[in-house]
């Protein structure tokens, strides 16, 4: 299973990014192979409009099964993510990626 | 003559000044007051006039035709606002993000994104003698004020001759809707209050007007509260201080009942006279 995180860094111990559309990085963890990839999303900072749908489109192409984030996506992004059919968990904004993953496994995160 | 009434900070008295100035000027000449704060128009609360005309206003957005689309993705490449996205086998359009630039539609090799009208708001045209009043209101859920402001300005341009004094009650802030509402005005009145918050946002509004190379002056509303920093700022920056509307409980009471002030409060009328004197000076300077 592939899990995507919105984060502020490319490491397992990086802080989560509470924002969805303007998240600095997207980390992708595949627990079946224990492999880890990071996607630099910082270019979105220069985007005045439509950051949400743009980041959502990246996730659409990455095809994770689960998204773990902070505040949750806005309306436009949520429309795209619904089409991608992934499960969204929110409330991990103050955690590190590792903590967020543990919290998710323990069922402690709120479904969006 | 086109005069826009703007402010940095919201709630400083743009509408109070716009409606009173419009009604007072209309005692002597033909005036049209235009409420361009289309997200929350409220000048109409103070203007009693007869509804002459009502128009629905539309913006054009692309609509995807899946039958002819070859999924080349050109549309999302050319969209500067990410309003068109290719998601796998389909194209999604986000009307709220669309700026109606037609790029995706015009550049689509198979014409699969024809532009279709979408209602964005309503314009109402009222009249009472020499005072005309135009109000546009954005539909709930619409995010862009600029296209409706632009169409409202066009309507005013077509309906009223050069001789009619035009007052534009602008939105607050300094973003795109304010630019659209003020960019064609001959003169801008910036309404502020004499508080630190008022001064802070006034400086932003002043910077904006200077960037637009606009002729402008300041009106202090609720004069008597706060401090004299706004006055000091205006004098240091050589900005004309056109009028000072006093802070007065009676003003608040009249306002809360939707009544105009200048008929009942001589102090307000005096200040409007000062303002009108300045505007007339501009007009005659322009004619020379």
Short mmCIF file of C-alpha atoms in Angstrom, two decimals:
data_model
loop_
_atom_site.label_atom_id
_atom_site.label_comp_id
_atom_site.label_asym_id
_atom_site.label_seq_id
_atom_site.Cartn_x
_atom_site.Cartn_y
_atom_site.Cartn_z
CA UNK A 1 0.00 0.00 0.00
CA UNK A 2 1.21 3.52 -0.87
CA UNK A 3 0.82 6.34 1.64
CA UNK A 4 1.36 10.01 0.77
CA UNK A 5 2.30 12.67 3.35
CA UNK A 6 2.35 16.47 3.00
CA UNK A 7 5.64 17.50 4.63
CA UNK A 8 8.16 20.27 5.14
CA UNK A 9 11.18 18.09 4.36
CA UNK A 10 12.27 15.00 2.45
CA UNK A 11 13.09 12.87 5.52
CA UNK A 12 11.20 10.40 7.69
CA UNK A 13 11.73 12.73 10.69
CA UNK A 14 10.69 15.90 8.85
CA UNK A 15 7.77 17.93 10.13
CA UNK A 16 4.43 17.43 8.47
CA UNK A 17 3.11 20.41 6.47
CA UNK A 18 -0.35 21.38 7.70
CA UNK A 19 -1.18 22.78 4.27
CA UNK A 20 -2.29 20.58 1.44
CA UNK A 21 -2.12 22.65 -1.77
CA UNK A 22 0.99 24.55 -0.72
CA UNK A 23 2.78 21.68 1.00
CA UNK A 24 6.54 21.92 0.44
CA UNK A 25 7.05 18.20 -0.16
CA UNK A 26 5.01 15.13 -0.79
CA UNK A 27 6.54 11.99 0.68
CA UNK A 28 5.43 8.66 -0.65
CA UNK A 29 5.92 5.54 1.46
CA UNK A 30 5.26 2.07 0.09
CA UNK A 31 4.90 -0.29 3.06
CA UNK A 32 4.95 -3.43 0.91
CA UNK A 33 8.51 -2.70 -0.25
CA UNK A 34 9.47 -0.35 2.64
CA UNK A 35 10.54 2.19 0.01
CA UNK A 36 10.40 5.91 0.28
CA UNK A 37 10.28 8.65 -2.38
CA UNK A 38 9.95 12.41 -2.07
CA UNK A 39 8.50 14.92 -4.50
CA UNK A 40 9.54 18.57 -4.21
CA UNK A 41 6.33 20.60 -4.39
CA UNK A 42 7.92 23.97 -3.51
CA UNK A 43 7.41 25.41 -7.01
CA UNK A 44 3.77 25.79 -6.04
CA UNK A 45 4.79 28.75 -3.86
CA UNK A 46 4.93 30.93 -6.97
CA UNK A 47 1.45 29.90 -8.02
CA UNK A 48 -1.10 32.58 -7.17
CA UNK A 49 -4.21 30.55 -7.94
CA UNK A 50 -5.16 26.92 -8.02
CA UNK A 51 -2.40 25.48 -5.81
CA UNK A 52 -4.85 22.95 -4.38
CA UNK A 53 -5.97 21.34 -7.64
CA UNK A 54 -2.38 21.39 -8.90
CA UNK A 55 -1.04 19.46 -5.92
CA UNK A 56 -4.06 17.17 -6.09
CA UNK A 57 -3.23 16.45 -9.70
CA UNK A 58 0.26 15.33 -8.67
CA UNK A 59 -1.31 12.92 -6.20
CA UNK A 60 -3.72 11.74 -8.86
CA UNK A 61 -0.73 10.72 -10.98
CA UNK A 62 1.20 9.17 -8.04
CA UNK A 63 -1.83 7.04 -7.19
CA UNK A 64 -1.34 6.53 -3.44
CA UNK A 65 -4.01 4.62 -1.51
CA UNK A 66 -3.91 6.97 1.46
CA UNK A 67 -3.14 10.66 2.00
CA UNK A 68 -2.07 11.91 5.43
CA UNK A 69 -2.09 15.68 5.88
CA UNK A 70 -2.82 18.50 8.34
CA UNK A 71 -5.79 20.76 7.75
CA UNK A 72 -7.12 18.85 4.80
CA UNK A 73 -7.61 19.87 1.17
CA UNK A 74 -9.91 22.68 0.06
CA UNK A 75 -12.97 22.21 -2.12
CA UNK A 76 -11.34 22.11 -5.55
CA UNK A 77 -8.54 19.80 -4.45
CA UNK A 78 -11.01 17.54 -2.66
CA UNK A 79 -12.96 17.17 -5.91
CA UNK A 80 -9.83 15.91 -7.67
CA UNK A 81 -8.81 13.63 -4.79
CA UNK A 82 -12.27 12.09 -4.70
CA UNK A 83 -11.82 11.18 -8.35
CA UNK A 84 -8.46 9.62 -7.48
CA UNK A 85 -10.34 7.47 -4.96
CA UNK A 86 -7.84 7.74 -2.12
CA UNK A 87 -8.56 7.81 1.59
CA UNK A 88 -7.67 11.08 3.33
CA UNK A 89 -6.65 11.40 6.98
CA UNK A 90 -6.17 14.80 8.60
CA UNK A 91 -4.94 16.31 11.88
CA UNK A 92 -1.30 15.27 11.55
CA UNK A 93 -0.07 18.85 11.06
CA UNK A 94 1.93 19.09 14.29
CA UNK A 95 3.65 15.70 13.96
CA UNK A 96 6.75 14.40 12.24
CA UNK A 97 6.19 12.06 9.31
CA UNK A 98 7.17 9.10 11.49
CA UNK A 99 4.72 10.11 14.22
CA UNK A 100 2.00 10.66 11.63
CA UNK A 101 2.55 7.19 10.21
CA UNK A 102 2.41 5.62 13.69
CA UNK A 103 -0.73 7.58 14.53
CA UNK A 104 -2.31 6.42 11.29
CA UNK A 105 -1.46 2.77 12.04
CA UNK A 106 -2.95 3.12 15.52
CA UNK A 107 -6.11 4.53 13.96
CA UNK A 108 -5.65 7.84 15.77
CA UNK A 109 -6.08 10.14 12.76
CA UNK A 110 -9.38 11.60 11.69
CA UNK A 111 -10.79 10.61 8.30
CA UNK A 112 -11.53 13.62 6.07
CA UNK B 1 -16.09 63.22 -13.97
CA UNK B 2 -15.53 59.85 -12.35
CA UNK B 3 -14.82 59.71 -8.64
CA UNK B 4 -14.07 56.46 -6.81
CA UNK B 5 -14.49 56.19 -3.05
CA UNK B 6 -12.03 53.64 -1.71
CA UNK B 7 -10.12 52.75 1.47
CA UNK B 8 -7.56 50.29 2.59
CA UNK B 9 -9.39 49.23 5.71
CA UNK B 10 -12.97 48.02 5.54
CA UNK B 11 -15.67 49.70 7.59
CA UNK B 12 -14.16 53.19 7.46
CA UNK B 13 -17.21 54.82 5.89
CA UNK B 14 -16.94 54.44 2.12
CA UNK B 15 -20.64 53.78 1.73
CA UNK B 16 -21.63 56.48 4.21
CA UNK B 17 -19.60 59.01 2.25
CA UNK B 18 -20.64 57.69 -1.19
CA UNK B 19 -24.36 57.77 -0.51
CA UNK B 20 -24.35 61.15 1.22
CA UNK B 21 -22.12 62.74 -1.40
CA UNK B 22 -24.24 61.30 -4.22
CA UNK B 23 -27.54 62.49 -2.76
CA UNK B 24 -26.14 65.92 -1.91
CA UNK B 25 -24.61 66.43 -5.36
CA UNK B 26 -27.88 65.27 -6.95
CA UNK B 27 -29.67 68.25 -5.42
CA UNK B 28 -27.94 70.39 -8.06
CA UNK B 29 -26.98 68.09 -10.93
CA UNK B 30 -27.30 64.68 -12.46
CA UNK B 31 -25.39 62.00 -10.53
CA UNK B 32 -25.01 58.25 -10.80
CA UNK B 33 -23.84 56.28 -7.79
CA UNK B 34 -22.41 52.86 -8.61
CA UNK B 35 -21.92 50.24 -5.92
CA UNK B 36 -18.91 48.24 -7.08
CA UNK B 37 -18.48 46.36 -3.81
CA UNK B 38 -20.18 43.47 -5.59
CA UNK B 39 -19.34 40.95 -2.88
CA UNK B 40 -21.30 42.93 -0.36
CA UNK B 41 -23.12 45.88 -1.92
CA UNK B 42 -24.84 48.02 0.72
CA UNK B 43 -25.22 51.52 -0.72
CA UNK B 44 -28.75 50.48 -1.64
CA UNK B 45 -29.71 50.48 2.05
CA UNK B 46 -29.48 54.27 2.01
CA UNK B 47 -30.87 55.10 -1.44
CA UNK B 48 -34.61 55.16 -1.92
CA UNK B 49 -35.25 54.91 -5.65
CA UNK B 50 -37.36 53.11 -8.21
CA UNK B 51 -36.06 49.98 -9.91
CA UNK B 52 -35.84 50.62 -13.66
CA UNK B 53 -33.96 47.64 -14.98
CA UNK B 54 -32.52 44.32 -13.86
CA UNK B 55 -29.94 42.31 -15.81
CA UNK B 56 -28.31 38.96 -15.24
CA UNK B 57 -24.56 39.06 -15.78
CA UNK B 58 -22.59 36.16 -17.18
CA UNK B 59 -18.99 35.11 -17.47
CA UNK B 60 -17.74 32.65 -20.07
CA UNK B 61 -16.18 29.38 -18.98
CA UNK B 62 -15.02 26.35 -20.99
CA UNK B 63 -17.12 23.20 -21.05
CA UNK B 64 -15.45 19.90 -21.85
CA UNK B 65 -16.75 17.75 -24.67
CA UNK B 66 -15.44 14.19 -24.02
CA UNK B 67 -16.67 12.91 -27.40
CA UNK B 68 -14.18 14.92 -29.47
CA UNK B 69 -11.34 15.36 -26.93
CA UNK B 70 -8.10 13.56 -27.79
CA UNK B 71 -6.63 14.11 -24.27
CA UNK B 72 -3.56 15.95 -25.57
CA UNK B 73 -3.38 18.05 -22.39
CA UNK B 74 -2.76 21.29 -24.25
CA UNK B 75 -5.55 23.00 -22.29
CA UNK B 76 -3.91 22.47 -18.91
CA UNK B 77 -0.55 23.57 -20.29
CA UNK B 78 -1.87 26.94 -21.45
CA UNK B 79 -4.02 27.71 -18.40
CA UNK B 80 -2.22 30.15 -16.09
CA UNK B 81 -4.73 29.61 -13.31
CA UNK B 82 -4.87 25.81 -13.14
CA UNK B 83 -8.55 26.04 -13.90
CA UNK B 84 -8.31 23.17 -16.39
CA UNK B 85 -6.74 19.88 -15.34
CA UNK B 86 -6.23 16.65 -17.20
CA UNK B 87 -6.90 13.80 -14.81
CA UNK B 88 -6.22 10.49 -16.48
CA UNK B 89 -8.90 10.06 -19.12
CA UNK B 90 -10.80 13.20 -18.33
CA UNK B 91 -10.54 16.99 -18.31
CA UNK B 92 -11.81 18.86 -15.26
CA UNK B 93 -12.75 22.54 -15.36
CA UNK B 94 -12.82 24.63 -12.17
CA UNK B 95 -15.11 27.56 -13.03
CA UNK B 96 -14.15 29.50 -9.87
CA UNK B 97 -10.52 29.58 -10.98
CA UNK B 98 -11.27 30.42 -14.62
CA UNK B 99 -10.46 33.98 -15.73
CA UNK B 100 -12.35 33.65 -19.04
CA UNK B 101 -9.18 34.18 -21.11
CA UNK B 102 -10.32 31.66 -23.77
CA UNK B 103 -6.77 30.24 -24.16
CA UNK B 104 -7.74 26.60 -23.55
CA UNK B 105 -10.77 26.93 -25.79
CA UNK B 106 -9.07 28.74 -28.67
CA UNK B 107 -5.98 26.54 -28.61
CA UNK B 108 -7.79 23.21 -28.35
CA UNK B 109 -6.96 21.31 -31.58
CA UNK B 110 -10.37 19.59 -31.64
CA UNK B 111 -12.55 22.43 -30.28
CA UNK B 112 -13.49 20.28 -27.33
CA UNK B 113 -13.66 23.16 -24.86
CA UNK B 114 -16.34 25.54 -26.16
CA UNK B 115 -16.97 28.59 -23.97
CA UNK B 116 -20.41 28.69 -22.38
CA UNK B 117 -22.03 31.42 -20.27
CA UNK B 118 -22.28 30.98 -16.52
CA UNK B 119 -24.31 33.38 -14.38
CA UNK B 120 -22.07 35.31 -12.01
CA UNK B 121 -24.39 38.01 -10.70
CA UNK B 122 -27.08 40.59 -11.19
CA UNK B 123 -27.07 44.28 -11.99
CA UNK B 124 -29.89 46.58 -10.88
CA UNK B 125 -30.53 50.08 -12.16
CA UNK B 126 -32.54 52.44 -9.93
CA UNK B 127 -33.58 56.03 -10.41
CA UNK B 128 -34.92 58.85 -8.29
CA UNK B 129 -34.98 62.18 -10.12
CA UNK B 130 -31.46 63.40 -10.77
CA UNK B 131 -29.95 60.52 -8.81
CA UNK B 132 -29.38 57.20 -10.54
CA UNK B 133 -28.11 54.19 -8.65
CA UNK B 134 -26.50 51.07 -10.08
CA UNK B 135 -25.84 48.05 -7.92
CA UNK B 136 -24.25 44.74 -8.89
CA UNK B 137 -24.30 41.70 -6.68
CA UNK B 138 -22.14 38.61 -7.09
CA UNK B 139 -23.88 35.21 -6.94
CA UNK B 140 -23.20 33.16 -3.83
CA UNK B 141 -20.32 30.78 -4.58
CA UNK B 142 -18.72 33.03 -7.21
CA UNK B 143 -15.16 33.91 -6.22
CA UNK B 144 -14.22 36.55 -8.76
CA UNK B 145 -15.47 40.09 -8.36
CA UNK B 146 -13.42 41.61 -11.18
CA UNK B 147 -15.46 40.40 -14.21
CA UNK B 148 -18.69 41.69 -12.66
CA UNK B 149 -17.09 45.03 -11.74
CA UNK B 150 -15.82 45.34 -15.32
CA UNK B 151 -19.25 44.63 -16.81
CA UNK B 152 -20.88 47.06 -14.38
CA UNK B 153 -18.46 49.81 -15.41
CA UNK B 154 -19.25 49.06 -19.05
CA UNK B 155 -22.98 49.35 -18.34
CA UNK B 156 -22.48 52.73 -16.65
CA UNK B 157 -20.31 53.89 -19.55
CA UNK B 158 -23.04 53.00 -22.04
CA UNK B 159 -25.96 54.42 -20.04
CA UNK B 160 -24.64 57.77 -18.87
CA UNK B 161 -23.10 60.68 -20.73
CA UNK B 162 -19.83 62.41 -19.87
CA UNK B 163 -21.73 65.23 -18.16
CA UNK B 164 -23.16 63.01 -15.44
CA UNK B 165 -21.03 62.90 -12.28
CA UNK B 166 -20.19 59.28 -11.55
CA UNK B 167 -19.41 58.07 -8.04
CA UNK B 168 -18.05 54.58 -7.54
CA UNK B 169 -18.37 52.99 -4.10
CA UNK B 170 -15.39 50.61 -4.24
CA UNK B 171 -14.60 47.40 -2.37
CA UNK B 172 -12.23 47.59 0.62
CA UNK B 173 -8.60 46.48 0.49
CA UNK B 174 -6.02 46.96 -2.25
CA UNK B 175 -6.42 43.81 -4.36
CA UNK B 176 -7.68 43.22 -7.91
CA UNK B 177 -11.33 44.26 -7.33
CA UNK B 178 -10.14 47.62 -5.97
CA UNK B 179 -7.83 48.14 -8.95
CA UNK B 180 -10.68 47.35 -11.33
CA UNK B 181 -13.02 49.72 -9.46
CA UNK B 182 -10.59 52.65 -9.36
CA UNK B 183 -8.39 52.39 -12.46
CA UNK B 184 -10.64 54.49 -14.72
CA UNK B 185 -11.52 57.13 -12.11
CA UNK B 186 -10.36 60.74 -12.49
CA UNK B 187 -10.10 61.16 -8.76
CA UNK B 188 -10.02 58.81 -5.76
CA UNK B 189 -11.28 59.66 -2.29
CA UNK B 190 -9.60 57.44 0.32
CA UNK B 191 -11.71 57.19 3.45
CA UNK B 192 -9.90 56.32 6.65
CA UNK B 193 -10.31 56.49 10.39
CA UNK B 194 -7.75 58.16 12.67
CA UNK B 195 -6.52 54.96 14.33
CA UNK B 196 -3.28 52.97 13.96
CA UNK B 197 -5.17 50.33 11.97
CA UNK B 198 -6.75 53.01 9.79
CA UNK B 199 -3.36 54.61 9.14
CA UNK B 200 -1.68 51.30 8.34
CA UNK B 201 -4.24 50.38 5.71
CA UNK B 202 -4.37 53.95 4.40
CA UNK B 203 -0.65 53.76 3.60
CA UNK B 204 -1.30 50.59 1.57
CA UNK B 205 -4.11 52.32 -0.30
CA UNK B 206 -1.89 55.35 -0.94
CA UNK B 207 0.88 53.12 -2.33
CA UNK B 208 -1.67 51.47 -4.61
CA UNK B 209 -2.99 54.79 -5.91
CA UNK B 210 0.52 56.06 -6.51
CA UNK B 211 1.32 52.87 -8.43
CA UNK B 212 -1.80 53.52 -10.55
CA UNK B 213 -0.67 57.17 -10.94
CA UNK B 214 -3.99 58.41 -9.61
CA UNK B 215 -4.97 61.79 -8.29
CA UNK B 216 -6.33 61.23 -4.77
CA UNK B 217 -7.15 62.79 -1.42
CA UNK B 218 -8.09 61.61 2.05
CA UNK B 219 -11.27 61.94 4.11
CA UNK B 220 -11.03 61.17 7.81
CA UNK B 221 -14.18 59.60 9.18
CA UNK B 222 -14.99 59.40 12.91
CA UNK B 223 -12.71 62.34 13.43
CA UNK B 224 -12.01 62.76 17.15
CA UNK B 225 -11.24 59.15 18.02
CA UNK B 226 -7.75 57.65 17.97
CA UNK B 227 -4.83 60.01 17.40
CA UNK B 228 -3.50 62.58 14.93
CA UNK B 229 -1.07 60.25 13.12
CA UNK B 230 -3.18 60.17 9.95
CA UNK B 231 -3.12 63.98 9.77
CA UNK B 232 0.66 63.99 10.29
CA UNK B 233 1.11 61.32 7.64
CA UNK B 234 -1.00 63.20 5.08
CA UNK B 235 0.85 66.44 5.67
CA UNK B 236 4.27 64.73 5.49
CA UNK B 237 3.28 62.99 2.25
CA UNK B 238 1.61 66.09 0.74
CA UNK B 239 -1.72 64.32 0.46
CA UNK B 240 -4.71 66.69 0.49
CA UNK B 241 -6.96 66.15 3.51
CA UNK B 242 -10.34 66.86 1.98
CA UNK B 243 -12.72 66.55 4.91
CA UNK B 244 -13.10 65.38 8.50
CA UNK B 245 -16.41 63.75 9.35
CA UNK B 246 -16.91 63.99 13.11
CA UNK B 247 -17.35 61.00 15.41
CA UNK B 248 -20.90 61.50 16.57
CA UNK B 249 -23.46 59.20 18.18
CA UNK B 250 -26.23 60.79 16.12
CA UNK B 251 -24.43 59.72 12.93
CA UNK B 252 -24.36 56.13 14.12
CA UNK B 253 -28.05 56.28 14.98
CA UNK B 254 -29.05 57.67 11.57
CA UNK B 255 -26.79 55.19 9.82
CA UNK B 256 -28.31 52.27 11.71
CA UNK B 257 -31.73 53.35 10.45
CA UNK B 258 -30.53 53.59 6.84
CA UNK B 259 -30.87 57.36 6.75
CA UNK B 260 -28.67 59.94 5.06
CA UNK B 261 -26.69 62.19 7.38
CA UNK B 262 -26.17 65.52 5.68
CA UNK B 263 -29.83 66.55 5.83
CA UNK B 264 -29.89 66.29 9.61
CA UNK B 265 -26.33 66.98 10.71
CA UNK B 266 -24.99 70.39 9.64
CA UNK B 267 -21.41 69.35 10.48
CA UNK B 268 -21.56 66.60 7.87
CA UNK B 269 -22.97 68.95 5.24
CA UNK B 270 -20.12 71.41 5.91
CA UNK B 271 -17.57 68.68 5.36
CA UNK B 272 -19.30 67.56 2.13
CA UNK B 273 -19.15 71.18 0.96
CA UNK B 274 -15.38 71.20 1.54
CA UNK B 275 -15.07 67.96 -0.43
CA UNK B 276 -17.26 69.23 -3.29
CA UNK B 277 -15.29 72.46 -3.38
CA UNK B 278 -12.12 70.43 -3.92
CA UNK B 279 -13.73 68.28 -6.63
CA UNK B 280 -15.06 71.35 -8.45
CA UNK B 281 -11.57 72.80 -8.34
CA UNK B 282 -10.28 69.66 -10.07
CA UNK B 283 -13.01 69.86 -12.67
CA UNK B 284 -12.32 73.45 -13.60
CA UNK B 285 -8.58 72.75 -13.59
CA UNK B 286 -9.28 69.88 -16.00
CA UNK B 287 -11.30 72.14 -18.31
CA UNK B 288 -8.59 74.77 -18.52
#
